[in-house]
Structure formats: C-alpha cells, structure tokens
GROMACS .gro file of C-alpha atoms in nm:
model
  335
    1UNK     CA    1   0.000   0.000   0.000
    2UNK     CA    2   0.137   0.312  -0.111
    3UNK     CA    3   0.123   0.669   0.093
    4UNK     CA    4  -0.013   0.978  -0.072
    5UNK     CA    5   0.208   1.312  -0.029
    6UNK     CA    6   0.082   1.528   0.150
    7UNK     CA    7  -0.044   1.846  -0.018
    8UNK     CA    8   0.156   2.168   0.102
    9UNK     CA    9   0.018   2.374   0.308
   10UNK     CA   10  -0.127   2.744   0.227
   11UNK     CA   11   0.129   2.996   0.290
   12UNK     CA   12   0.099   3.188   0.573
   13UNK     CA   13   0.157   3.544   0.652
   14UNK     CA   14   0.287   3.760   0.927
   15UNK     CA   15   0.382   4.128   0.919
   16UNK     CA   16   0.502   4.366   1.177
   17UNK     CA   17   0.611   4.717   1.208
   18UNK     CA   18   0.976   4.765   1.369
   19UNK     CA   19   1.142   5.063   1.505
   20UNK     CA   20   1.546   5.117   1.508
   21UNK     CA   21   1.782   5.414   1.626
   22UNK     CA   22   1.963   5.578   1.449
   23UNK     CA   23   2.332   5.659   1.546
   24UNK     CA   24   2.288   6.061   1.621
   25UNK     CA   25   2.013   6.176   1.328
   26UNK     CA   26   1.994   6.158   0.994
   27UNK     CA   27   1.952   6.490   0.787
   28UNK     CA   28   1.832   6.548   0.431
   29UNK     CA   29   1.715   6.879   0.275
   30UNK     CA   30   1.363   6.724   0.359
   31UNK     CA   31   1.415   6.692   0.699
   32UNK     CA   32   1.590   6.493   0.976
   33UNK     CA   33   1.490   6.159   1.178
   34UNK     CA   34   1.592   5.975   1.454
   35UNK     CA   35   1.471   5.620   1.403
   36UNK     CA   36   1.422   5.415   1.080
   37UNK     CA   37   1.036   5.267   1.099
   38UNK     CA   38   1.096   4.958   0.852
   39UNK     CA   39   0.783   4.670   0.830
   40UNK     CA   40   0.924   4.304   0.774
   41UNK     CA   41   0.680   4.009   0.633
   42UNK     CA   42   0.719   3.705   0.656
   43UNK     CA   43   0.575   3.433   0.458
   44UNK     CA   44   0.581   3.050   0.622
   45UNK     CA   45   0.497   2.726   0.440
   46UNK     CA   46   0.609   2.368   0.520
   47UNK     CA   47   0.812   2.446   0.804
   48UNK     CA   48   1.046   2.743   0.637
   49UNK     CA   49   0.957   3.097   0.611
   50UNK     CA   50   1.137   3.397   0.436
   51UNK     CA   51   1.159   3.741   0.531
   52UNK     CA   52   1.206   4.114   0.368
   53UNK     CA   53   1.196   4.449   0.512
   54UNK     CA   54   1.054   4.799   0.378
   55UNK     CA   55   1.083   5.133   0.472
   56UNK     CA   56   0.796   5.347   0.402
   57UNK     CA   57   0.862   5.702   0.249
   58UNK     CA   58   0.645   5.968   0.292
   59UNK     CA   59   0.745   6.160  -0.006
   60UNK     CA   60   0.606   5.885  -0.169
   61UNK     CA   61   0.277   5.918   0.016
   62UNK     CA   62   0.348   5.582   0.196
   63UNK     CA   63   0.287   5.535   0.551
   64UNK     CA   64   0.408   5.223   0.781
   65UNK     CA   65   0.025   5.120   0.873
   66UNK     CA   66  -0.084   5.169   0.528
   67UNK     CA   67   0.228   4.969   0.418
   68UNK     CA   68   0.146   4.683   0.701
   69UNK     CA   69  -0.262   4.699   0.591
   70UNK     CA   70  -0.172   4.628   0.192
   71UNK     CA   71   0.035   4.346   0.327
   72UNK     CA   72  -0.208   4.209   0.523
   73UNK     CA   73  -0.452   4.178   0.242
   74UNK     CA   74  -0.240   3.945   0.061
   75UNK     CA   75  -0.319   3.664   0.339
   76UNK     CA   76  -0.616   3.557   0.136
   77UNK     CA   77  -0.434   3.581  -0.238
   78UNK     CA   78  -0.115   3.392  -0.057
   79UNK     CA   79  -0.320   3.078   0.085
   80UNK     CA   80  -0.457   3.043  -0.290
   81UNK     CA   81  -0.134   3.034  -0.404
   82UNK     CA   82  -0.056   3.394  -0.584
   83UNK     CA   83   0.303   3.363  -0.674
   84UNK     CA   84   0.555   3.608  -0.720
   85UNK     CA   85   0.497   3.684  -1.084
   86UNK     CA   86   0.147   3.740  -0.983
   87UNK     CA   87   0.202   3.952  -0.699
   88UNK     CA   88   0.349   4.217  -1.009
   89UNK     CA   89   0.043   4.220  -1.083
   90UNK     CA   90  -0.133   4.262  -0.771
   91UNK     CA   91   0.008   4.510  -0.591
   92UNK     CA   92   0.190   4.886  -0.728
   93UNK     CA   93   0.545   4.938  -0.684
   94UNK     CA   94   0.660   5.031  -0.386
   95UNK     CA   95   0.720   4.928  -0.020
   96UNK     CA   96   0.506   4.707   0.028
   97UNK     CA   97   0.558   4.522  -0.257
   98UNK     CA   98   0.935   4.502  -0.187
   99UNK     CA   99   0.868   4.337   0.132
  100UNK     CA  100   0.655   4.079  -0.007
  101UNK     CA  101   0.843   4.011  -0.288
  102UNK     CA  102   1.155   3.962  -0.099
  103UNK     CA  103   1.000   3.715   0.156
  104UNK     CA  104   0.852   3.530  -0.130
  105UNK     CA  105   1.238   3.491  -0.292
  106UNK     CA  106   1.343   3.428   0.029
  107UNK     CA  107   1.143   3.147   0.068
  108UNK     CA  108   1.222   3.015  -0.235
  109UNK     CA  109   1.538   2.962  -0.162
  110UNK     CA  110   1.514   2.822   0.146
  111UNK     CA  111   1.281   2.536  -0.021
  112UNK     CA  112   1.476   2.491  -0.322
  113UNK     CA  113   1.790   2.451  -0.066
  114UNK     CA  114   1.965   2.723  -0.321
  115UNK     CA  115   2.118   3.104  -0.294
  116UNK     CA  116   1.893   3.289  -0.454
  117UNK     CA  117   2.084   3.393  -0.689
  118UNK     CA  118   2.173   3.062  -0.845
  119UNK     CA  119   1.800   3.050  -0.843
  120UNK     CA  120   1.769   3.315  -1.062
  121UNK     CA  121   2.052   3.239  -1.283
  122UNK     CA  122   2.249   3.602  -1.132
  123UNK     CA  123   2.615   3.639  -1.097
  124UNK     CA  124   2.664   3.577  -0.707
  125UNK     CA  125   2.744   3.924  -0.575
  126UNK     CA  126   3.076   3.964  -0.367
  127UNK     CA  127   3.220   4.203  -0.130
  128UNK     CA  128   3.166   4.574  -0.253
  129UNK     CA  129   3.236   4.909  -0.164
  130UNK     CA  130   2.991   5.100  -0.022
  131UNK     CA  131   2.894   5.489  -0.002
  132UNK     CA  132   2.886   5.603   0.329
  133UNK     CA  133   2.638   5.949   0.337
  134UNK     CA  134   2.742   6.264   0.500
  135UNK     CA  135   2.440   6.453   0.632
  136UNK     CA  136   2.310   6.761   0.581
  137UNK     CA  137   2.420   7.100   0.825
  138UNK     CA  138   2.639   7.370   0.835
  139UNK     CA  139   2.955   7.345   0.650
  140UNK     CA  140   3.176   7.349   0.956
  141UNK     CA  141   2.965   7.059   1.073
  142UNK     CA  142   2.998   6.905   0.775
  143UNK     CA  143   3.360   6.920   0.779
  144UNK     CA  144   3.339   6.754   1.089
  145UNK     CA  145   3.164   6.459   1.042
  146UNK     CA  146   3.347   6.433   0.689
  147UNK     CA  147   3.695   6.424   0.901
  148UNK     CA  148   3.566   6.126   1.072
  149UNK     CA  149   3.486   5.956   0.757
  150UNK     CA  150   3.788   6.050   0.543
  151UNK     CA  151   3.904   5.719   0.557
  152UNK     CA  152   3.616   5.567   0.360
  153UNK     CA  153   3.702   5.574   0.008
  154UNK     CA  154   3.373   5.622  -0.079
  155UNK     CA  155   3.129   5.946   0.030
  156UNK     CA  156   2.794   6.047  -0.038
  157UNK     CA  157   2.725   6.414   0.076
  158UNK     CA  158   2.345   6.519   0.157
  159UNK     CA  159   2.339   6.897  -0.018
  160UNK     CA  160   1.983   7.098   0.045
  161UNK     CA  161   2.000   7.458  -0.202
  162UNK     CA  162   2.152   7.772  -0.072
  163UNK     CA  163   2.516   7.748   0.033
  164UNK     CA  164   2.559   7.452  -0.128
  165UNK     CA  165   2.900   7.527  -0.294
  166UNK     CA  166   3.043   7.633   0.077
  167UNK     CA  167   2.907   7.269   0.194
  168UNK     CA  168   3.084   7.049  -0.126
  169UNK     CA  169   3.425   7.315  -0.033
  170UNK     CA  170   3.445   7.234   0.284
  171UNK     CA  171   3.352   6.836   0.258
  172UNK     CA  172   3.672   6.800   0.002
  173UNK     CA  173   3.923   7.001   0.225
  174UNK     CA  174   3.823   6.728   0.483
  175UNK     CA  175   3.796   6.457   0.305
  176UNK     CA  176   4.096   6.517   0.025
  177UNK     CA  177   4.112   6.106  -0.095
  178UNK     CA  178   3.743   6.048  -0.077
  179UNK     CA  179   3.577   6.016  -0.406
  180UNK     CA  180   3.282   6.198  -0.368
  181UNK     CA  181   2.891   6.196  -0.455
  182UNK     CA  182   2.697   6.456  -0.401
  183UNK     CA  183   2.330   6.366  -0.309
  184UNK     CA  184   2.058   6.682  -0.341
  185UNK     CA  185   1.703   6.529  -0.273
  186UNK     CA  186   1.544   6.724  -0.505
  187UNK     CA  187   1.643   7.070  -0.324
  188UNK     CA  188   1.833   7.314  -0.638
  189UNK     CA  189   1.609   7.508  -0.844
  190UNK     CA  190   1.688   7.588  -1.250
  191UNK     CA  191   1.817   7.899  -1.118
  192UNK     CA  192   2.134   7.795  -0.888
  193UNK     CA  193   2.154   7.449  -1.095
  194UNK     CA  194   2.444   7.558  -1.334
  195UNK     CA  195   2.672   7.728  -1.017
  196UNK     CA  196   2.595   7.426  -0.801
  197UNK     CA  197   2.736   7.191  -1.079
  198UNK     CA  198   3.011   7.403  -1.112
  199UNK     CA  199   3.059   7.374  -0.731
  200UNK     CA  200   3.107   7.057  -0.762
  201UNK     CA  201   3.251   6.970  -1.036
  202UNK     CA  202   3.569   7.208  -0.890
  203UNK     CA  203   3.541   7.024  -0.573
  204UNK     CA  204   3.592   6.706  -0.795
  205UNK     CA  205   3.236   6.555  -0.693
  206UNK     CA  206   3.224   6.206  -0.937
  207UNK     CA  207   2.790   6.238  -0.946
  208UNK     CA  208   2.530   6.459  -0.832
  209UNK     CA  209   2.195   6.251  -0.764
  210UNK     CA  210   1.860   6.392  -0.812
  211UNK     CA  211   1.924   6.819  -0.813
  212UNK     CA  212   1.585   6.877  -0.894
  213UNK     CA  213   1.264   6.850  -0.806
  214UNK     CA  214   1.091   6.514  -0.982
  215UNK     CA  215   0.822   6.585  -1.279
  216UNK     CA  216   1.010   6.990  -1.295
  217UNK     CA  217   1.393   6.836  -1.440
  218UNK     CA  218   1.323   6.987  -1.792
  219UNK     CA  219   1.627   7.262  -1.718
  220UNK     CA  220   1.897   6.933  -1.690
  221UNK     CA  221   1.827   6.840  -2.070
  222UNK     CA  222   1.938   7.221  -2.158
  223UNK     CA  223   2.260   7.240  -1.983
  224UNK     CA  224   2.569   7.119  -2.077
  225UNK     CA  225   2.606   6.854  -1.747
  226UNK     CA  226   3.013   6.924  -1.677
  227UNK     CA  227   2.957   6.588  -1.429
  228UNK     CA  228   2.712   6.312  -1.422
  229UNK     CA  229   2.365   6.356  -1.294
  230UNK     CA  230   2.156   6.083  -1.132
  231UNK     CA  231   1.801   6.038  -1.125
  232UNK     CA  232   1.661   5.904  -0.801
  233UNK     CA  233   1.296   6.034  -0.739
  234UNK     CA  234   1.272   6.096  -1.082
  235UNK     CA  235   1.259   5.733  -1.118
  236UNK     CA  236   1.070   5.397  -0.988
  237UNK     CA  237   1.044   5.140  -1.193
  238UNK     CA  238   1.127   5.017  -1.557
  239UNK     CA  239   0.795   5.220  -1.693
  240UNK     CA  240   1.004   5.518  -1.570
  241UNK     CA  241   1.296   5.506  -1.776
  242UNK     CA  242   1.250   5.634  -2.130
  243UNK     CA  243   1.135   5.963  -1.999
  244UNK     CA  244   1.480   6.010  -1.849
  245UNK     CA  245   1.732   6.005  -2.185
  246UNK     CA  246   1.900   6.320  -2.212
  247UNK     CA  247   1.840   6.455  -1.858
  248UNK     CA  248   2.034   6.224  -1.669
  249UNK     CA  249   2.344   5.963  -1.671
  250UNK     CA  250   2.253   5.745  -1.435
  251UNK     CA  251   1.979   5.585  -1.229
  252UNK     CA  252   1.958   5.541  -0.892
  253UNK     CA  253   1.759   5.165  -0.853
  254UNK     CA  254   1.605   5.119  -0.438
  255UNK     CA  255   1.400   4.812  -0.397
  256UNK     CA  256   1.142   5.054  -0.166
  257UNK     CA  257   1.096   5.203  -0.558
  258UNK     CA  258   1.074   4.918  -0.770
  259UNK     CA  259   0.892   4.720  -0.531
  260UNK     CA  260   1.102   4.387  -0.480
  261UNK     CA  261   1.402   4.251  -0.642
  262UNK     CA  262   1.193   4.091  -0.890
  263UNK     CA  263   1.154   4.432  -1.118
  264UNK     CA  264   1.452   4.586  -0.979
  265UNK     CA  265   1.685   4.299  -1.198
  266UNK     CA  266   1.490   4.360  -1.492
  267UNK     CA  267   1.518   4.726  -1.439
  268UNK     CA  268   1.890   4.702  -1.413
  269UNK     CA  269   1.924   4.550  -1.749
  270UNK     CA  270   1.660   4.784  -1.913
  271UNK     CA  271   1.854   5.075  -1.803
  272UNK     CA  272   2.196   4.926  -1.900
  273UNK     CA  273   2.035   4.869  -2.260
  274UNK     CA  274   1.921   5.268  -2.248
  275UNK     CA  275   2.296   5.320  -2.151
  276UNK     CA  276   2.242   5.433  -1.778
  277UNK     CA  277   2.477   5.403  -1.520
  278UNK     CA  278   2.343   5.244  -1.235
  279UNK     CA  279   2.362   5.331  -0.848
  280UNK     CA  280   2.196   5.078  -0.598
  281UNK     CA  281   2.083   5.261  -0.337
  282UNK     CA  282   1.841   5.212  -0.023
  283UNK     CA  283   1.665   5.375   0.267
  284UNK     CA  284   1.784   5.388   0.622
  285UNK     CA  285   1.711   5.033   0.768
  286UNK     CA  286   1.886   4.720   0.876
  287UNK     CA  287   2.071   4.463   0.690
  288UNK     CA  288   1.747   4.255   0.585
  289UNK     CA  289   1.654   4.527   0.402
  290UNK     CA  290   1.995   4.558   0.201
  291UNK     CA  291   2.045   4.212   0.161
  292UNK     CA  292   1.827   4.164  -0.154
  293UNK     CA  293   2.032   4.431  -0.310
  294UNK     CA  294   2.360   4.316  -0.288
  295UNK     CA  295   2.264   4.114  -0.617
  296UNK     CA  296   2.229   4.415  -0.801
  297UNK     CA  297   2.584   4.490  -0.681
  298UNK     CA  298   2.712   4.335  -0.980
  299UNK     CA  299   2.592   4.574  -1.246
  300UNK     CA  300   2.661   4.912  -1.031
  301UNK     CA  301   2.903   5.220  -1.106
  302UNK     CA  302   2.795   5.305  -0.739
  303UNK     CA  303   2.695   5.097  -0.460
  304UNK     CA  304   2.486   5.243  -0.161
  305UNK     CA  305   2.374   5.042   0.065
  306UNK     CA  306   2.503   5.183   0.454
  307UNK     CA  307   2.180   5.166   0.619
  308UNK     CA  308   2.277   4.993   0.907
  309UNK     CA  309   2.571   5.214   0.934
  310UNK     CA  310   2.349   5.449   1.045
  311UNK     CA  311   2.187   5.322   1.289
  312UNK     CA  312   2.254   5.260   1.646
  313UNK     CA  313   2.270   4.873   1.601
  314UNK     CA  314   2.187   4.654   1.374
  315UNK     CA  315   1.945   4.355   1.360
  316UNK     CA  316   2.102   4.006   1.409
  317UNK     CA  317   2.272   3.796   1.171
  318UNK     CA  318   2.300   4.111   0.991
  319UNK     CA  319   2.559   4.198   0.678
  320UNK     CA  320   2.921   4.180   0.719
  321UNK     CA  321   3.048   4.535   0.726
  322UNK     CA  322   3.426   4.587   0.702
  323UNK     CA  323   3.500   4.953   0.683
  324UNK     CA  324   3.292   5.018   0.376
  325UNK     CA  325   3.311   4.683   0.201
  326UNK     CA  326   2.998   4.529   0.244
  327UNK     CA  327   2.963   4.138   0.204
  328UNK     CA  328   2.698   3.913   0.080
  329UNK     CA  329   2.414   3.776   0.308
  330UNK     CA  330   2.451   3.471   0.484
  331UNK     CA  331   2.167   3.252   0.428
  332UNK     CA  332   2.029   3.285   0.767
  333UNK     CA  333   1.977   3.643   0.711
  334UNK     CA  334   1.806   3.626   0.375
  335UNK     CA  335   1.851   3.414   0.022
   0.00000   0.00000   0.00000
C-alpha cells in the first residue's frame, strides 16, 4: 500500500512594524529623523519561512500602517497560491511590494535549498564598496563629520539649495582622498543648478543625484552637465525610464521604488540597454533590508547600501560590514 504526499500547506503570513535608532540623526534637505520605521513580512509554508523588510517614504505618500494593511490583504491571495509573478500584478510598486516580494524569494530559496541567486541564474554578488552618506548641516559641521569619515574611500554628501558650494568646499578640504557623490534630494532650483554643478565639479564631486525636483527636471536636458547627474525620485520602476534620456546619466535603482528585487533585476538591465549608469541605493534600515540588493551589486558604477551604518545597532545575523566593504548575506539572514 502506497502513501499519498501530503499536499503543502497554504502559505501563511505575518507582518510587523519595527522601530530602530539611528546613530545621532539623519539629515536630508527634507528633513531629519531619529529612528528608521521599517515593516518586515514574513511568509511561512512547510516548516520554512522567508523574510524582507521595507521602509515606508512619505514623499512617496506611503505610511508604515498603510504599508502593514496592503500586506495584510495578501493573506487571502497567498493561501490560494498567488506567486511572485502574480504579486506584479497585484500590488503597485513600492514598499510594500518590496517586502513581499523579498520574503517570497526568500522562501524560495530556502525550499529549493539554493542562494537565490543561483535560483535566478544572477552572478553571485561579492564584497563591494559601499557609499557612506554625509548629512546635511552647516559646513563646519559638515567638515566635521566628513573628518571622521575621510578614511572611507567612498562618500555620499546630503546637499539641500543655498550654500551649497560652501558645503561640497568644505567636505573636500576634509575629506581630500574620498571620491565623492553629491546627493541633493530634489532641493536646487533651474536657477542655482548651473553654479551648483560648477561647485562641484571644482570640488571634484564624481555624481550629483537627483538636483531637482521630480516631474520639474526639464532645465537638466538644456545644460551642458560638466559631471554626471543621477536620477533618483525621478525614477521607480522600468515604466520610468524612457522619460529620463538626455536629462540624466545614471539611475539610482532602491527596492522601496521598484517594489522587490523581482523588477529591480529587470530594471537594471533595461537601463543598462538605455545606456544608464546604475547606483543601488536604499533607505535607512537594517541589513534585511539591504540584503536583496547586494545582487544588483554586480551591475553598479555606485553601490549604496550603509543603512545599518546608520543606525545605532543593527538587527542580528545582519551583513558583514568591514569599513565600507559590504559582504553578501549569509543565508540565515536572507537568500
């Protein structure tokens, strides 16, 4: 007499909201935080689960309980067995997304007993340098913090409009090795564009992310860029892209954007095709959260990805931090 298998069981579920420090604050020309609020799901079948982590962005118009709610109404599409093609489809880019989607390729590796990216047929990512990000203030404390950092070999430097060219001066005296990016959240205006790139172009700044505001870049395809500029808000997912030729060099992919790995791969190689440089970047939030985008590593000019840098601690079994190399995830921790 023979034994039937038995069928698996409906996947299951759980999602949480998490709070972590941050090591001082964290400054932007938007505004400055303390903590990073991240929300992790995790989806269990057969005994194994796998994880990912989000950080809502409220210049996005995402909030953490929104973000846990649109998570929690994927119980019922989960235990009928949406997959993670389908869940493209169901839900927008974005946070949530991104934690779902990562769980789900989480999982799959853990039940397929592979990395996940031998799963996907990716180059395995190794150790990689990362940015470490300067925030925003007063050039003098600028300086400061810079000094601390001038080891790294790698800087990213928050800018925020007026005074801007003081703030890139005073970062390079302090930081003379560093090779530097220059990261402006959206805060120049067509007016002080040209002089800012000038700024810091003299202060030998490699890339200058986002200068202005998303939807109001027309001015950048006018200019004559004397460095490269990078579009981060300016961009989400691959349906972004096109739109972006002759305004900017480079794209700056974050899994929070594209919503999961899953798009954010595909996105890579679109924009490579487009000719794009590509940054990996992410939001401030622990290593489960950067994990996922260490296989991305592979095809990036620039890798940013010192969120738990920044914070107080880390969560753990988190990333392998060396100075600013950065090393692949142990399994444990995700893939």
């Amino acid at each position: 007499m023979t034994s039937t298998p038995s069928p698996p069981l409906a996947r299951q579920l759980a999602a949480a909201i998490e709070r972590w420090p941050i090591a001082g604050s964290f400054t932007i020309s938007r505004g400055a935080k303390t903590e990073a609020v991240t929300v992790v799901a995790e989806v269990s079948q057969n005994g194994r689960s796998g994880r990912g982590e989000c950080t809502p962005y409220p210049r996005y118009g995402e909030t953490p309980e929104a973000t846990l709610a649109a998570l929690v109404a994927m119980q019922e599409p989960l235990s009928r067995g949406m997959d993670r093609m389908a869940l493209q489809a169901a839900m927008p880019p974005g946070a949530a997304r991104n934690a779902l989607d990562c769980a789900l390729l989480d999982l799959e590796a853990k039940t397929a007993g592979q990395r996940v990216w031998t799963l996907l047929g990716r180059p395995a990512p190794r150790s990689c340098t990362t940015a470490f990000t300067i925030s925003l203030g007063t050039p003098d404390a600028m300086a400061a913090a810079t000094a601390k950092a001038a080891h790294r070999p790698l800087l990213k430097i928050k800018l925020g409009g007026d005074g801007d060219g003081a703030r890139i001066a005073a970062v390079r005296k302090a930081a003379p090795e560093s090779e530097l990016i220059v990261d402006a959240n959206e805060a120049w205006t067509p007016d002080n564009l040209e002089q800012n790139l000038k700024a810091c172009a003299g202060a030998g700044v490699t890339l200058v992310e986002q200068p202005l505001p998303a939807g109001k870049d027309e001015a950048l395809a006018r200019i004559k860029r004397p460095i490269a500029v990078c579009a981060d808000e300016s961009v989400h997912d691959r349906a972004s892209l096109t739109d972006l030729r002759g305004r900017y060099d480079a794209v700056n992919i974050k899994l929070d954007k594209t919503g999961g790995l899953t798009e954010a791969l595909v996105m890579a190689d679109a924009a490579q095709a487009l000719g794009f440089e590509i940054m990996i970047g992410c939001m401030v939030a622990t290593s489960l959260a950067m994990a996922p985008a260490m296989l991305l590593a592979p095809q990036a000019r620039f890798v940013d990805l010192d969120g738990p840098l920044l914070l107080a601690r880390d969560r753990d079994g988190g990333l392998r931090y060396d100075g600013s190399l950065v090393y692949p995830p142990e399994a444990a921790l995700w893939g």
